[in-house]
Each structure stands twice: as C-alpha cells, then as structure tokens.
Amino acid sequence: MDAEIIAIGSELLLGVTIDTNSAYLARQLAAAGVNVYRKTVIGDNAKRIEQAVREALDRADLVICTGGLGPTLDDVTREAVAAAFDRPLEFHQELLDQIAARFAAMNRPMSESNRRQAYVPAGARVIPNPRGTAPAFLVEDARGTVIVLPGVPSEMRYLFETAVIPYLREERGITTVILVRTLHAVGLGESVIGERIADLMQQANPSVGISAKRARYELRIGARAESQAEAEALIAQTEAIIRERLGQYLLGAEELPVVVARLLRERNLTLALYEGIIQAPVLHALLATPEIEQRLRGVEIHPLDRPADEQAASDLAAAGASTVADHWQSDLALGVQPASILNEQGFTAVAFALVTPNGERRLTRPFDLRSAEGREFIGTAALDLLRRYLAEEPE
C-alpha cells in the first residue's frame, strides 16, 4: 500500500505551528508496512485542499489528512474532502449528541457553530472521537481511501492507534513490517561514506540512506518483511557490511556526544578545555550533553592575541591544554587554537591537541570560521578526537 499525508492548517504554512503530526504518521505507517511517498501542507482553503486530495488519490491507495475539523468557518476540511469525492455533506445527529455530551461533561456550553462538526461526506464511515469534539471519518471509492483525523496531536494519535491501525490490519490486510535502524558515523565526509556504501544505497530492501549535520552522519537502514524477526535479520546483515566498510568511523546506534559521555563515565575521567575561539564551538559541543558537562573541570577561552601560522597554532593548542590540565587537575585536556592565516579558499587551519596521562595527540584541519556551521564542525572534530582516545583507537 502506498500512502500520502496531507497536513491542513494555515498556521503550519505561516510557521506558527510545527507539523509534528506528519512525522508521527510517517513513522507509524512505516512501522505498519505502509510506504509513505509524499507529504503535503495546505492552508485552510477548500479548493486547494480538494485539489490536493484528488491529486493524492491519483498516486496513492491511502491518503491521511490531519486538521481543519474544528467548528469555525476556516475549518473546511470536511467540505473539501466531500467535494473531492463528489459527495454532499451529511448531518449525523448521533455525532452532535456526542459533541454535546462532551461539552456537558466539561461543564461548558456548546456553541451553535459546533453543529458543523456533526457533518461528514455522504457514505463516509464515522470515527468517533472520545478525546475531543472533532469526529474523524473515512471515505472510500475505487481510487482509494481517505482518512481524515483531527489536528490536535493527542487526539490524532489516539484515533490513529485505536481506529486507523485496526482498519489497516483487519480490513486492508496490511501484514508486512517495516523497521528502521539509524547508525551514526563521524570522521569521514558524506561523499566518502556514500562511495563506500554506494551499492547498498541502490538496493531496494533493505534500503540505505544518509543525512548530514555538523559533520556527523546518520545512516538509516530500512527493511520490509513479513515479520519483525525477518526485518531485523535483514537489517543486521546490512549493518554488518556497513560496519566492515566504515570501521572506526562508525559509532553505531549512539550519537557522538553520547558515546563520549559514556566513555568518560566508564573510564571515570575528567576533562578541561582551552579554546582559542571567542565563539567557543567546542565548549558548546561539550555543554550540549549534561553528562559531559559534569566531567568538565574547567574552561579557559583565550582568543589569539598575536599572529600564528599552522605550526604555532598547534603548539599553542598543546601548551594551552597542558596549562588547563595542571590548573584544574583534570585527567584529560583539550586545546583548540586557529591559526591567524586564511588559505585561498577562505579556510583557517585549526589545531587540536589532546593531553592525556600517556602523552598528547595533535590534529590540524581547515575550517570555515566565517559561518556558524563551520564552527560547529570544529566541535564535532574535537569530540571525535576525544572519542578515539577514549576508545583506544588510532587517529
């Protein structure tokens, strides 16, 4: 079964409200074995909603809409879906009675406008909503099925789990399972990772995808099977290949800061930081994880006050790390120092030094310090240098 999601509400287009419903539905549908190929966001406009539903039915077997089922005049999803099926709206007294009973239970008067919520497209199957005043409904014809759910997240989730999933299982015969496992990698560029797993990214089942943020990479393995055990076996086979090809650069299921925090805790080590960048990207990376923050004995931020080439920056990073390690009596110390010279591409050499009880490790890489993203890359590089030492892996 192929599905599309239509999120309805002008507040979503204006950025006032974040569309969490679509993300939830996509995850749940995938887990139920339903392919989601498209998500659309539409404002509160009946003609545009109608057009979106018609177009979605041309492509998908299942369309799930959320939002626009309230009592006000801008809640036009009912009218739009009815028009997409060329059906009139039909009044249901039992729905109005349920809505009235809910208002009575809350000891609140029901407005006349709530009567609009008792209308659904003719022939639609009503899905009662015990969590709110907006009944949901399901409409079917030869093209496919449209299920319309409230936009309130708690109501939408309840109805999806108690009504939509049983419908898909019992009436539409959905028995397959889709599992997704996310692995994290760091230390290689996205293009290099892509080259190493190119053949895996071209296979259909399990599917493999990659996304990047702050020089950290997520590898998603998705498997479809008739049972969870079969899907897990497919994922395990692909994960084993990825582990072999990426080696030390693959972190596994944990993200980089979590790995560093766990290793510091397991080895009962403390840390100090010397950073020569006023924006302090490494400090921000360390403080983003509370468990790392608890291991941080002290920090010195000391921007460069004299010209320094790449070698001088490396020496300053090592000297700064040694100084803060002695001052705060920490087990480990990181020193980070950019050079004062930009290369032809506008990048700056940034030196890293990790002082340990067994000596020091140094690393120098170019970064674009003119952008926030470039500075975030520095935080990732520092955490990865620390991770490799803690995991007793070579640089």
Short mmCIF file of N, CA and C in Angstrom, two decimals, residues 97-204:
data_model
loop_
_atom_site.label_atom_id
_atom_site.label_comp_id
_atom_site.label_asym_id
_atom_site.label_seq_id
_atom_site.Cartn_x
_atom_site.Cartn_y
_atom_site.Cartn_z
N ASP A 97 -24.93 14.68 19.25
CA ASP A 97 -25.21 14.26 20.62
C ASP A 97 -23.92 13.96 21.37
N GLN A 98 -22.96 13.32 20.69
CA GLN A 98 -21.68 13.02 21.33
C GLN A 98 -20.92 14.30 21.66
N ILE A 99 -20.95 15.25 20.72
CA ILE A 99 -20.28 16.52 20.96
C ILE A 99 -20.92 17.25 22.14
N ALA A 100 -22.26 17.27 22.16
CA ALA A 100 -22.98 17.94 23.26
C ALA A 100 -22.66 17.27 24.59
N ALA A 101 -22.58 15.95 24.59
CA ALA A 101 -22.28 15.22 25.83
C ALA A 101 -20.88 15.57 26.33
N ARG A 102 -19.94 15.75 25.43
CA ARG A 102 -18.59 16.09 25.85
C ARG A 102 -18.56 17.48 26.47
N PHE A 103 -19.27 18.45 25.87
CA PHE A 103 -19.33 19.78 26.46
C PHE A 103 -19.99 19.73 27.83
N ALA A 104 -21.05 18.92 27.95
CA ALA A 104 -21.74 18.80 29.24
C ALA A 104 -20.80 18.22 30.29
N ALA A 105 -19.99 17.23 29.90
CA ALA A 105 -19.05 16.61 30.83
C ALA A 105 -18.01 17.62 31.30
N MET A 106 -17.68 18.59 30.45
CA MET A 106 -16.70 19.61 30.81
C MET A 106 -17.38 20.81 31.49
N ASN A 107 -18.71 20.72 31.63
CA ASN A 107 -19.49 21.80 32.25
C ASN A 107 -19.32 23.11 31.51
N ARG A 108 -19.36 23.00 30.18
CA ARG A 108 -19.22 24.16 29.31
C ARG A 108 -20.38 24.18 28.32
N PRO A 109 -20.87 25.37 27.95
CA PRO A 109 -21.95 25.44 26.97
C PRO A 109 -21.43 25.14 25.57
N MET A 110 -22.23 24.47 24.76
CA MET A 110 -21.85 24.18 23.38
C MET A 110 -22.36 25.30 22.47
N SER A 111 -21.49 25.81 21.61
CA SER A 111 -21.88 26.86 20.68
C SER A 111 -22.63 26.27 19.50
N GLU A 112 -23.43 27.08 18.85
CA GLU A 112 -24.16 26.64 17.66
C GLU A 112 -23.19 26.23 16.55
N SER A 113 -22.01 26.87 16.53
CA SER A 113 -21.04 26.55 15.48
C SER A 113 -20.53 25.11 15.57
N ASN A 114 -20.62 24.51 16.75
CA ASN A 114 -20.16 23.12 16.89
C ASN A 114 -21.03 22.16 16.09
N ARG A 115 -22.20 22.61 15.67
CA ARG A 115 -23.06 21.77 14.85
C ARG A 115 -22.37 21.39 13.54
N ARG A 116 -21.46 22.26 13.06
CA ARG A 116 -20.74 21.97 11.81
C ARG A 116 -19.94 20.68 11.91
N GLN A 117 -19.52 20.35 13.13
CA GLN A 117 -18.68 19.17 13.31
C GLN A 117 -19.47 17.86 13.22
N ALA A 118 -20.75 17.94 13.13
CA ALA A 118 -21.59 16.74 13.02
C ALA A 118 -21.86 16.38 11.56
N TYR A 119 -21.23 17.08 10.63
CA TYR A 119 -21.38 16.79 9.20
C TYR A 119 -20.15 16.04 8.69
N VAL A 120 -20.40 15.02 7.89
CA VAL A 120 -19.32 14.29 7.20
C VAL A 120 -19.79 14.00 5.79
N PRO A 121 -18.88 13.69 4.87
CA PRO A 121 -19.31 13.37 3.50
C PRO A 121 -20.28 12.18 3.48
N ALA A 122 -21.24 12.25 2.61
CA ALA A 122 -22.24 11.17 2.50
C ALA A 122 -21.53 9.84 2.24
N GLY A 123 -21.96 8.83 2.98
CA GLY A 123 -21.38 7.50 2.82
C GLY A 123 -20.09 7.28 3.57
N ALA A 124 -19.61 8.31 4.24
CA ALA A 124 -18.35 8.17 4.98
C ALA A 124 -18.57 7.34 6.24
N ARG A 125 -17.53 6.68 6.66
CA ARG A 125 -17.56 5.95 7.93
C ARG A 125 -17.08 6.88 9.03
N VAL A 126 -17.91 7.08 10.02
CA VAL A 126 -17.57 7.98 11.12
C VAL A 126 -16.62 7.29 12.10
N ILE A 127 -15.62 8.02 12.55
CA ILE A 127 -14.71 7.54 13.59
C ILE A 127 -14.93 8.42 14.82
N PRO A 128 -15.69 7.94 15.80
CA PRO A 128 -15.96 8.77 17.00
C PRO A 128 -14.67 9.17 17.69
N ASN A 129 -14.70 10.37 18.28
CA ASN A 129 -13.51 10.92 18.94
C ASN A 129 -13.81 11.17 20.41
N PRO A 130 -13.53 10.20 21.27
CA PRO A 130 -13.81 10.40 22.70
C PRO A 130 -12.84 11.36 23.37
N ARG A 131 -11.80 11.79 22.68
CA ARG A 131 -10.80 12.69 23.26
C ARG A 131 -11.03 14.15 22.89
N GLY A 132 -12.01 14.44 22.03
CA GLY A 132 -12.24 15.81 21.60
C GLY A 132 -13.60 15.97 20.97
N THR A 133 -13.82 17.16 20.39
CA THR A 133 -15.13 17.46 19.80
C THR A 133 -15.15 17.31 18.29
N ALA A 134 -14.03 16.89 17.70
CA ALA A 134 -13.97 16.80 16.24
C ALA A 134 -13.98 15.33 15.81
N PRO A 135 -15.14 14.80 15.38
CA PRO A 135 -15.17 13.42 14.90
C PRO A 135 -14.33 13.27 13.64
N ALA A 136 -13.67 12.15 13.52
CA ALA A 136 -12.91 11.84 12.31
C ALA A 136 -13.79 11.01 11.39
N PHE A 137 -13.31 10.77 10.18
CA PHE A 137 -14.09 9.94 9.25
C PHE A 137 -13.20 9.33 8.19
N LEU A 138 -13.74 8.35 7.51
CA LEU A 138 -13.03 7.59 6.48
C LEU A 138 -13.93 7.50 5.26
N VAL A 139 -13.38 7.79 4.10
CA VAL A 139 -14.15 7.74 2.85
C VAL A 139 -13.42 6.84 1.86
N GLU A 140 -14.16 5.98 1.17
CA GLU A 140 -13.57 5.07 0.20
C GLU A 140 -14.30 5.15 -1.13
N ASP A 141 -13.56 4.97 -2.20
CA ASP A 141 -14.15 4.70 -3.51
C ASP A 141 -13.13 3.90 -4.32
N ALA A 142 -13.35 3.78 -5.62
CA ALA A 142 -12.48 2.93 -6.44
C ALA A 142 -11.04 3.44 -6.47
N ARG A 143 -10.85 4.73 -6.25
CA ARG A 143 -9.49 5.28 -6.30
C ARG A 143 -8.66 4.94 -5.08
N GLY A 144 -9.31 4.86 -3.93
CA GLY A 144 -8.58 4.59 -2.70
C GLY A 144 -9.34 5.07 -1.48
N THR A 145 -8.61 5.26 -0.39
CA THR A 145 -9.20 5.61 0.90
C THR A 145 -8.61 6.91 1.41
N VAL A 146 -9.49 7.77 1.91
CA VAL A 146 -9.05 8.99 2.58
C VAL A 146 -9.52 8.92 4.03
N ILE A 147 -8.57 9.07 4.95
CA ILE A 147 -8.90 9.10 6.38
C ILE A 147 -8.58 10.49 6.88
N VAL A 148 -9.58 11.11 7.52
CA VAL A 148 -9.43 12.49 7.99
C VAL A 148 -9.42 12.48 9.52
N LEU A 149 -8.33 12.98 10.10
CA LEU A 149 -8.14 12.98 11.55
C LEU A 149 -8.01 14.40 12.07
N PRO A 150 -8.33 14.62 13.35
CA PRO A 150 -8.19 15.97 13.92
C PRO A 150 -6.74 16.42 13.91
N GLY A 151 -6.53 17.72 13.99
CA GLY A 151 -5.18 18.25 14.01
C GLY A 151 -4.56 18.29 15.38
N VAL A 152 -5.36 18.21 16.44
CA VAL A 152 -4.81 18.19 17.80
C VAL A 152 -3.99 16.91 17.96
N PRO A 153 -2.69 17.02 18.24
CA PRO A 153 -1.82 15.83 18.22
C PRO A 153 -2.29 14.70 19.11
N SER A 154 -2.73 14.99 20.33
CA SER A 154 -3.14 13.91 21.22
C SER A 154 -4.36 13.17 20.70
N GLU A 155 -5.30 13.92 20.12
CA GLU A 155 -6.49 13.28 19.55
C GLU A 155 -6.13 12.48 18.30
N MET A 156 -5.28 13.07 17.45
CA MET A 156 -4.89 12.39 16.23
C MET A 156 -4.20 11.07 16.53
N ARG A 157 -3.29 11.08 17.47
CA ARG A 157 -2.54 9.86 17.79
C ARG A 157 -3.45 8.79 18.37
N TYR A 158 -4.34 9.20 19.25
CA TYR A 158 -5.26 8.23 19.85
C TYR A 158 -6.11 7.56 18.77
N LEU A 159 -6.67 8.35 17.87
CA LEU A 159 -7.54 7.79 16.83
C LEU A 159 -6.75 6.95 15.83
N PHE A 160 -5.53 7.36 15.54
CA PHE A 160 -4.71 6.56 14.62
C PHE A 160 -4.45 5.19 15.22
N GLU A 161 -4.10 5.15 16.49
CA GLU A 161 -3.74 3.89 17.12
C GLU A 161 -4.94 3.00 17.39
N THR A 162 -6.09 3.60 17.72
CA THR A 162 -7.25 2.78 18.09
C THR A 162 -8.21 2.50 16.94
N ALA A 163 -8.13 3.29 15.87
CA ALA A 163 -9.07 3.10 14.76
C ALA A 163 -8.37 2.85 13.42
N VAL A 164 -7.35 3.63 13.11
CA VAL A 164 -6.72 3.50 11.79
C VAL A 164 -5.90 2.23 11.68
N ILE A 165 -5.07 1.95 12.67
CA ILE A 165 -4.25 0.74 12.61
C ILE A 165 -5.12 -0.52 12.53
N PRO A 166 -6.15 -0.66 13.36
CA PRO A 166 -7.03 -1.84 13.20
C PRO A 166 -7.66 -1.92 11.82
N TYR A 167 -8.05 -0.79 11.24
CA TYR A 167 -8.61 -0.79 9.90
C TYR A 167 -7.60 -1.31 8.88
N LEU A 168 -6.36 -0.82 8.97
CA LEU A 168 -5.33 -1.26 8.02
C LEU A 168 -5.04 -2.75 8.18
N ARG A 169 -5.01 -3.23 9.40
CA ARG A 169 -4.69 -4.64 9.64
C ARG A 169 -5.85 -5.56 9.27
N GLU A 170 -7.03 -5.21 9.75
CA GLU A 170 -8.17 -6.13 9.65
C GLU A 170 -8.91 -6.03 8.32
N GLU A 171 -8.97 -4.84 7.75
CA GLU A 171 -9.77 -4.68 6.53
C GLU A 171 -8.93 -4.51 5.28
N ARG A 172 -7.73 -3.97 5.43
CA ARG A 172 -6.89 -3.79 4.25
C ARG A 172 -5.79 -4.85 4.15
N GLY A 173 -5.72 -5.72 5.12
CA GLY A 173 -4.80 -6.84 5.05
C GLY A 173 -3.33 -6.48 5.12
N ILE A 174 -3.00 -5.37 5.79
CA ILE A 174 -1.60 -4.99 5.92
C ILE A 174 -0.93 -5.88 6.96
N THR A 175 -0.01 -6.69 6.52
CA THR A 175 0.66 -7.61 7.43
C THR A 175 2.17 -7.42 7.46
N THR A 176 2.71 -6.71 6.48
CA THR A 176 4.16 -6.54 6.45
C THR A 176 4.63 -5.57 7.54
N VAL A 177 5.89 -5.66 7.83
CA VAL A 177 6.51 -4.82 8.85
C VAL A 177 7.68 -4.08 8.22
N ILE A 178 7.81 -2.79 8.53
CA ILE A 178 8.98 -2.01 8.11
C ILE A 178 9.70 -1.55 9.36
N LEU A 179 10.96 -1.92 9.48
CA LEU A 179 11.79 -1.47 10.59
C LEU A 179 12.87 -0.54 10.08
N VAL A 180 13.21 0.44 10.87
CA VAL A 180 14.27 1.38 10.52
C VAL A 180 15.27 1.44 11.66
N ARG A 181 16.54 1.29 11.32
CA ARG A 181 17.60 1.41 12.31
C ARG A 181 18.52 2.54 11.86
N THR A 182 18.88 3.41 12.80
CA THR A 182 19.76 4.54 12.50
C THR A 182 21.12 4.32 13.14
N LEU A 183 22.15 4.41 12.31
CA LEU A 183 23.53 4.32 12.78
C LEU A 183 24.20 5.68 12.61
N HIS A 184 25.17 5.97 13.43
CA HIS A 184 25.85 7.27 13.40
C HIS A 184 27.32 7.08 13.02
N ALA A 185 27.81 8.00 12.20
CA ALA A 185 29.21 7.95 11.77
C ALA A 185 29.81 9.34 11.85
N VAL A 186 31.13 9.39 11.98
CA VAL A 186 31.84 10.66 12.07
C VAL A 186 33.27 10.44 11.62
N GLY A 187 33.90 11.52 11.11
CA GLY A 187 35.31 11.43 10.75
C GLY A 187 35.57 11.24 9.28
N LEU A 188 34.55 10.91 8.52
CA LEU A 188 34.64 10.81 7.06
C LEU A 188 33.64 11.77 6.44
N GLY A 189 33.92 12.29 5.27
CA GLY A 189 32.98 13.15 4.58
C GLY A 189 31.80 12.36 4.05
N GLU A 190 30.69 13.06 3.81
CA GLU A 190 29.50 12.39 3.30
C GLU A 190 29.77 11.71 1.97
N SER A 191 30.55 12.36 1.11
CA SER A 191 30.82 11.78 -0.20
C SER A 191 31.64 10.50 -0.07
N VAL A 192 32.59 10.47 0.87
CA VAL A 192 33.41 9.26 1.06
C VAL A 192 32.55 8.12 1.59
N ILE A 193 31.71 8.43 2.57
CA ILE A 193 30.81 7.40 3.09
C ILE A 193 29.91 6.89 1.97
N GLY A 194 29.38 7.83 1.17
CA GLY A 194 28.50 7.45 0.07
C GLY A 194 29.18 6.53 -0.93
N GLU A 195 30.45 6.78 -1.18
CA GLU A 195 31.20 5.91 -2.11
C GLU A 195 31.40 4.52 -1.54
N ARG A 196 31.64 4.45 -0.25
CA ARG A 196 31.91 3.15 0.37
C ARG A 196 30.66 2.27 0.46
N ILE A 197 29.49 2.90 0.51
CA ILE A 197 28.26 2.10 0.63
C ILE A 197 27.33 2.34 -0.56
N ALA A 198 27.90 2.76 -1.70
CA ALA A 198 27.09 3.11 -2.87
C ALA A 198 26.18 1.98 -3.31
N ASP A 199 26.69 0.76 -3.32
CA ASP A 199 25.87 -0.37 -3.76
C ASP A 199 24.71 -0.63 -2.81
N LEU A 200 24.94 -0.41 -1.52
CA LEU A 200 23.86 -0.61 -0.54
C LEU A 200 22.76 0.43 -0.70
N MET A 201 23.15 1.64 -1.10
CA MET A 201 22.18 2.72 -1.27
C MET A 201 21.32 2.53 -2.51
N GLN A 202 21.74 1.62 -3.39
CA GLN A 202 20.97 1.37 -4.62
C GLN A 202 20.03 0.18 -4.49
N GLN A 203 20.17 -0.60 -3.42
CA GLN A 203 19.30 -1.76 -3.26
C GLN A 203 17.95 -1.33 -2.71
N ALA A 204 16.93 -2.15 -2.98
CA ALA A 204 15.56 -1.80 -2.61
C ALA A 204 15.21 -2.24 -1.19
#
